Amino acid sequence: MVSSHPPYPIKAHPTDPSPQPPKRRQPPPPTKLARPSALAKAHHISARTEAEIREAFALFAVPAPSLSSTSVARSSLPSSSLRRALLALACPPTSATELASLLEAADPTASGAVSYENFVAVAALKLEARGADVQRGEVREAWRLFVGRSGGGVRGGEEGGDKDGDEEDRRRITVADLRRVARELKEEVSEQLLADMILEANGGRGVQSGVGAREFEGVMRRAGVFG
């Protein structure tokens, strides 16, 4: 009797699988921001800024350290290299007098060596001053947009007391200046709004008083221009 079953199992022919979409790659984990050290907090700088300071210190320190905080702390910077280290941070002393003052702060015992902690203190001050200089430059450029380099504005004695003050610093922004800038920017602004802007900037002292340089800087700071 012939069996109806085959002597061996019949394997089903595999069907062609339908193309599968490529697996989506998982995004990399977010980079953890380094926490500022106690030294960085003491001088109000970020961990990134301290890392830049550490690199500049390591360029000239002896013995030459690695960039680890432990290795750097065991090294010192020759006092003669202070200017070069600050130059590496793009904030060198601006005069021999300032360099002498910085050396006195960084090496108070005149030992000829600057510790990492003292270098951070000096570098943090210089970087802060550089930031202030940048801000003043931004204020000056914005101020020129309104008062112009050779005209515009009205004169006021209040803003001209600085020894190095020039004609621009002695001028005050008027409604006419705001109107001109609005026209250049192709913005339609009502006369009332222009007057209100003047009054808000000068603390309500009157539209005819205009806005002085220091008042203008205050407006920019309140607007968050400098973070």
PDB file of N, CA and C in Angstrom, residues 101-160:
ATOM      1  N   SER A 101      51.105  96.007  37.462  1.00  0.00           N
ATOM      2  CA  SER A 101      50.008  95.829  38.416  1.00  0.00           C
ATOM      3  C   SER A 101      49.525  94.383  38.416  1.00  0.00           C
ATOM      4  N   LEU A 102      49.434  93.787  37.241  1.00  0.00           N
ATOM      5  CA  LEU A 102      49.000  92.395  37.144  1.00  0.00           C
ATOM      6  C   LEU A 102      50.028  91.456  37.772  1.00  0.00           C
ATOM      7  N   LEU A 103      51.291  91.730  37.555  1.00  0.00           N
ATOM      8  CA  LEU A 103      52.345  90.912  38.156  1.00  0.00           C
ATOM      9  C   LEU A 103      52.302  90.985  39.677  1.00  0.00           C
ATOM     10  N   GLU A 104      52.026  92.158  40.196  1.00  0.00           N
ATOM     11  CA  GLU A 104      51.947  92.319  41.641  1.00  0.00           C
ATOM     12  C   GLU A 104      50.787  91.501  42.212  1.00  0.00           C
ATOM     13  N   ALA A 105      49.684  91.434  41.458  1.00  0.00           N
ATOM     14  CA  ALA A 105      48.534  90.654  41.927  1.00  0.00           C
ATOM     15  C   ALA A 105      48.767  89.156  41.751  1.00  0.00           C
ATOM     16  N   ALA A 106      49.425  88.772  40.652  1.00  0.00           N
ATOM     17  CA  ALA A 106      49.608  87.346  40.357  1.00  0.00           C
ATOM     18  C   ALA A 106      50.756  86.737  41.145  1.00  0.00           C
ATOM     19  N   ASP A 107      51.776  87.546  41.452  1.00  0.00           N
ATOM     20  CA  ASP A 107      52.946  87.066  42.186  1.00  0.00           C
ATOM     21  C   ASP A 107      53.234  88.026  43.337  1.00  0.00           C
ATOM     22  N   PRO A 108      52.360  88.047  44.346  1.00  0.00           N
ATOM     23  CA  PRO A 108      52.472  89.063  45.411  1.00  0.00           C
ATOM     24  C   PRO A 108      53.763  88.981  46.211  1.00  0.00           C
ATOM     25  N   THR A 109      54.406  87.818  46.254  1.00  0.00           N
ATOM     26  CA  THR A 109      55.644  87.681  47.031  1.00  0.00           C
ATOM     27  C   THR A 109      56.889  87.872  46.172  1.00  0.00           C
ATOM     28  N   ALA A 110      56.688  88.197  44.885  1.00  0.00           N
ATOM     29  CA  ALA A 110      57.816  88.390  43.954  1.00  0.00           C
ATOM     30  C   ALA A 110      58.730  87.175  43.920  1.00  0.00           C
ATOM     31  N   SER A 111      58.110  85.994  43.923  1.00  0.00           N
ATOM     32  CA  SER A 111      58.880  84.754  43.900  1.00  0.00           C
ATOM     33  C   SER A 111      59.338  84.381  42.495  1.00  0.00           C
ATOM     34  N   GLY A 112      58.783  85.028  41.497  1.00  0.00           N
ATOM     35  CA  GLY A 112      59.130  84.687  40.117  1.00  0.00           C
ATOM     36  C   GLY A 112      58.228  83.622  39.532  1.00  0.00           C
ATOM     37  N   ALA A 113      57.217  83.176  40.290  1.00  0.00           N
ATOM     38  CA  ALA A 113      56.312  82.129  39.817  1.00  0.00           C
ATOM     39  C   ALA A 113      54.874  82.522  40.133  1.00  0.00           C
ATOM     40  N   VAL A 114      53.979  82.195  39.213  1.00  0.00           N
ATOM     41  CA  VAL A 114      52.551  82.488  39.373  1.00  0.00           C
ATOM     42  C   VAL A 114      51.799  81.174  39.493  1.00  0.00           C
ATOM     43  N   SER A 115      51.069  81.016  40.558  1.00  0.00           N
ATOM     44  CA  SER A 115      50.289  79.789  40.734  1.00  0.00           C
ATOM     45  C   SER A 115      49.097  79.793  39.794  1.00  0.00           C
ATOM     46  N   TYR A 116      48.556  78.600  39.580  1.00  0.00           N
ATOM     47  CA  TYR A 116      47.391  78.491  38.704  1.00  0.00           C
ATOM     48  C   TYR A 116      46.223  79.305  39.257  1.00  0.00           C
ATOM     49  N   GLU A 117      46.000  79.237  40.560  1.00  0.00           N
ATOM     50  CA  GLU A 117      44.887  79.964  41.167  1.00  0.00           C
ATOM     51  C   GLU A 117      45.024  81.471  40.938  1.00  0.00           C
ATOM     52  N   ASN A 118      46.238  81.993  41.120  1.00  0.00           N
ATOM     53  CA  ASN A 118      46.442  83.429  40.910  1.00  0.00           C
ATOM     54  C   ASN A 118      46.304  83.808  39.442  1.00  0.00           C
ATOM     55  N   PHE A 119      46.732  82.911  38.560  1.00  0.00           N
ATOM     56  CA  PHE A 119      46.588  83.205  37.138  1.00  0.00           C
ATOM     57  C   PHE A 119      45.114  83.248  36.748  1.00  0.00           C
ATOM     58  N   VAL A 120      44.310  82.336  37.277  1.00  0.00           N
ATOM     59  CA  VAL A 120      42.871  82.347  36.996  1.00  0.00           C
ATOM     60  C   VAL A 120      42.262  83.666  37.455  1.00  0.00           C
ATOM     61  N   ALA A 121      42.658  84.136  38.634  1.00  0.00           N
ATOM     62  CA  ALA A 121      42.119  85.389  39.157  1.00  0.00           C
ATOM     63  C   ALA A 121      42.433  86.554  38.224  1.00  0.00           C
ATOM     64  N   VAL A 122      43.687  86.644  37.773  1.00  0.00           N
ATOM     65  CA  VAL A 122      44.094  87.737  36.897  1.00  0.00           C
ATOM     66  C   VAL A 122      43.434  87.605  35.522  1.00  0.00           C
ATOM     67  N   ALA A 123      43.426  86.392  34.970  1.00  0.00           N
ATOM     68  CA  ALA A 123      42.843  86.184  33.649  1.00  0.00           C
ATOM     69  C   ALA A 123      41.348  86.472  33.650  1.00  0.00           C
ATOM     70  N   ALA A 124      40.661  86.091  34.720  1.00  0.00           N
ATOM     71  CA  ALA A 124      39.220  86.340  34.804  1.00  0.00           C
ATOM     72  C   ALA A 124      38.933  87.838  34.773  1.00  0.00           C
ATOM     73  N   LEU A 125      39.750  88.627  35.481  1.00  0.00           N
ATOM     74  CA  LEU A 125      39.570  90.082  35.484  1.00  0.00           C
ATOM     75  C   LEU A 125      39.803  90.671  34.091  1.00  0.00           C
ATOM     76  N   LYS A 126      40.837  90.182  33.417  1.00  0.00           N
ATOM     77  CA  LYS A 126      41.138  90.702  32.088  1.00  0.00           C
ATOM     78  C   LYS A 126      40.057  90.330  31.079  1.00  0.00           C
ATOM     79  N   LEU A 127      39.548  89.108  31.165  1.00  0.00           N
ATOM     80  CA  LEU A 127      38.492  88.682  30.252  1.00  0.00           C
ATOM     81  C   LEU A 127      37.212  89.473  30.492  1.00  0.00           C
ATOM     82  N   GLU A 128      36.936  89.766  31.745  1.00  0.00           N
ATOM     83  CA  GLU A 128      35.756  90.576  32.061  1.00  0.00           C
ATOM     84  C   GLU A 128      35.901  91.985  31.480  1.00  0.00           C
ATOM     85  N   ALA A 129      37.104  92.541  31.609  1.00  0.00           N
ATOM     86  CA  ALA A 129      37.344  93.877  31.062  1.00  0.00           C
ATOM     87  C   ALA A 129      37.243  93.867  29.543  1.00  0.00           C
ATOM     88  N   ARG A 130      37.728  92.795  28.924  1.00  0.00           N
ATOM     89  CA  ARG A 130      37.632  92.704  27.460  1.00  0.00           C
ATOM     90  C   ARG A 130      36.178  92.648  27.029  1.00  0.00           C
ATOM     91  N   GLY A 131      35.352  91.905  27.781  1.00  0.00           N
ATOM     92  CA  GLY A 131      33.929  91.837  27.465  1.00  0.00           C
ATOM     93  C   GLY A 131      33.263  93.199  27.584  1.00  0.00           C
ATOM     94  N   ALA A 132      33.670  93.955  28.598  1.00  0.00           N
ATOM     95  CA  ALA A 132      33.115  95.299  28.771  1.00  0.00           C
ATOM     96  C   ALA A 132      33.515  96.204  27.610  1.00  0.00           C
ATOM     97  N   ASP A 133      34.755  96.049  27.122  1.00  0.00           N
ATOM     98  CA  ASP A 133      35.201  96.849  25.988  1.00  0.00           C
ATOM     99  C   ASP A 133      34.386  96.528  24.744  1.00  0.00           C
ATOM    100  N   VAL A 134      34.098  95.247  24.539  1.00  0.00           N
ATOM    101  CA  VAL A 134      33.287  94.842  23.394  1.00  0.00           C
ATOM    102  C   VAL A 134      31.892  95.450  23.494  1.00  0.00           C
ATOM    103  N   GLN A 135      31.317  95.419  24.691  1.00  0.00           N
ATOM    104  CA  GLN A 135      29.990  95.986  24.885  1.00  0.00           C
ATOM    105  C   GLN A 135      29.984  97.483  24.598  1.00  0.00           C
ATOM    106  N   ARG A 136      31.016  98.172  25.077  1.00  0.00           N
ATOM    107  CA  ARG A 136      31.079  99.617  24.812  1.00  0.00           C
ATOM    108  C   ARG A 136      31.182  99.894  23.319  1.00  0.00           C
ATOM    109  N   GLY A 137      31.918  99.049  22.605  1.00  0.00           N
ATOM    110  CA  GLY A 137      32.013  99.221  21.160  1.00  0.00           C
ATOM    111  C   GLY A 137      30.677  99.008  20.474  1.00  0.00           C
ATOM    112  N   GLU A 138      29.905  98.033  20.948  1.00  0.00           N
ATOM    113  CA  GLU A 138      28.592  97.786  20.369  1.00  0.00           C
ATOM    114  C   GLU A 138      27.651  98.953  20.640  1.00  0.00           C
ATOM    115  N   VAL A 139      27.730  99.506  21.855  1.00  0.00           N
ATOM    116  CA  VAL A 139      26.899 100.664  22.189  1.00  0.00           C
ATOM    117  C   VAL A 139      27.256 101.836  21.285  1.00  0.00           C
ATOM    118  N   ARG A 140      28.567 102.063  21.091  1.00  0.00           N
ATOM    119  CA  ARG A 140      29.004 103.182  20.259  1.00  0.00           C
ATOM    120  C   ARG A 140      28.501 103.036  18.821  1.00  0.00           C
ATOM    121  N   GLU A 141      28.560 101.833  18.268  1.00  0.00           N
ATOM    122  CA  GLU A 141      28.091 101.641  16.901  1.00  0.00           C
ATOM    123  C   GLU A 141      26.595 101.869  16.787  1.00  0.00           C
ATOM    124  N   ALA A 142      25.830 101.374  17.767  1.00  0.00           N
ATOM    125  CA  ALA A 142      24.379 101.595  17.754  1.00  0.00           C
ATOM    126  C   ALA A 142      24.058 103.068  17.944  1.00  0.00           C
ATOM    127  N   TRP A 143      24.817 103.756  18.810  1.00  0.00           N
ATOM    128  CA  TRP A 143      24.624 105.179  19.061  1.00  0.00           C
ATOM    129  C   TRP A 143      24.839 105.980  17.783  1.00  0.00           C
ATOM    130  N   ARG A 144      25.869 105.598  17.018  1.00  0.00           N
ATOM    131  CA  ARG A 144      26.157 106.313  15.775  1.00  0.00           C
ATOM    132  C   ARG A 144      25.036 106.143  14.764  1.00  0.00           C
ATOM    133  N   LEU A 145      24.340 105.011  14.829  1.00  0.00           N
ATOM    134  CA  LEU A 145      23.225 104.796  13.920  1.00  0.00           C
ATOM    135  C   LEU A 145      22.174 105.888  14.099  1.00  0.00           C
ATOM    136  N   PHE A 146      22.005 106.372  15.336  1.00  0.00           N
ATOM    137  CA  PHE A 146      20.972 107.359  15.620  1.00  0.00           C
ATOM    138  C   PHE A 146      21.480 108.796  15.493  1.00  0.00           C
ATOM    139  N   VAL A 147      22.620 109.110  16.102  1.00  0.00           N
ATOM    140  CA  VAL A 147      23.076 110.499  16.097  1.00  0.00           C
ATOM    141  C   VAL A 147      23.928 110.819  14.884  1.00  0.00           C
ATOM    142  N   GLY A 148      24.390 109.787  14.168  1.00  0.00           N
ATOM    143  CA  GLY A 148      25.230 110.026  13.011  1.00  0.00           C
ATOM    144  C   GLY A 148      26.640 110.382  13.420  1.00  0.00           C
ATOM    145  N   ARG A 149      27.573 110.264  12.496  1.00  0.00           N
ATOM    146  CA  ARG A 149      28.973 110.544  12.799  1.00  0.00           C
ATOM    147  C   ARG A 149      29.292 112.034  12.698  1.00  0.00           C
ATOM    148  N   SER A 150      28.442 112.788  12.015  1.00  0.00           N
ATOM    149  CA  SER A 150      28.770 114.207  11.839  1.00  0.00           C
ATOM    150  C   SER A 150      27.598 115.138  12.104  1.00  0.00           C
ATOM    151  N   GLY A 151      26.490 114.601  12.570  1.00  0.00           N
ATOM    152  CA  GLY A 151      25.355 115.477  12.800  1.00  0.00           C
ATOM    153  C   GLY A 151      24.267 114.739  13.525  1.00  0.00           C
ATOM    154  N   GLY A 152      23.073 115.359  13.533  1.00  0.00           N
ATOM    155  CA  GLY A 152      21.948 114.742  14.199  1.00  0.00           C
ATOM    156  C   GLY A 152      21.980 115.000  15.682  1.00  0.00           C
ATOM    157  N   GLY A 153      20.842 114.854  16.310  1.00  0.00           N
ATOM    158  CA  GLY A 153      20.769 114.995  17.743  1.00  0.00           C
ATOM    159  C   GLY A 153      20.866 116.445  18.182  1.00  0.00           C
ATOM    160  N   VAL A 154      20.668 116.647  19.467  1.00  0.00           N
ATOM    161  CA  VAL A 154      20.855 117.969  20.060  1.00  0.00           C
ATOM    162  C   VAL A 154      21.948 117.852  21.103  1.00  0.00           C
ATOM    163  N   ARG A 155      22.600 118.941  21.403  1.00  0.00           N
ATOM    164  CA  ARG A 155      23.686 118.903  22.371  1.00  0.00           C
ATOM    165  C   ARG A 155      23.136 118.963  23.786  1.00  0.00           C
ATOM    166  N   GLY A 156      23.870 118.290  24.668  1.00  0.00           N
ATOM    167  CA  GLY A 156      23.494 118.335  26.067  1.00  0.00           C
ATOM    168  C   GLY A 156      24.733 118.317  26.918  1.00  0.00           C
ATOM    169  N   GLY A 157      24.789 119.142  27.952  1.00  0.00           N
ATOM    170  CA  GLY A 157      25.984 119.221  28.771  1.00  0.00           C
ATOM    171  C   GLY A 157      26.165 118.028  29.664  1.00  0.00           C
ATOM    172  N   GLU A 158      25.077 117.306  29.961  1.00  0.00           N
ATOM    173  CA  GLU A 158      25.161 116.229  30.949  1.00  0.00           C
ATOM    174  C   GLU A 158      26.077 115.108  30.514  1.00  0.00           C
ATOM    175  N   GLU A 159      26.071 114.813  29.211  1.00  0.00           N
ATOM    176  CA  GLU A 159      26.814 113.647  28.749  1.00  0.00           C
ATOM    177  C   GLU A 159      28.234 113.993  28.326  1.00  0.00           C
ATOM    178  N   GLY A 160      28.627 115.242  28.426  1.00  0.00           N
ATOM    179  CA  GLY A 160      29.920 115.627  27.876  1.00  0.00           C
ATOM    180  C   GLY A 160      31.007 115.792  28.905  1.00  0.00           C
TER     181      GLY A 160
END
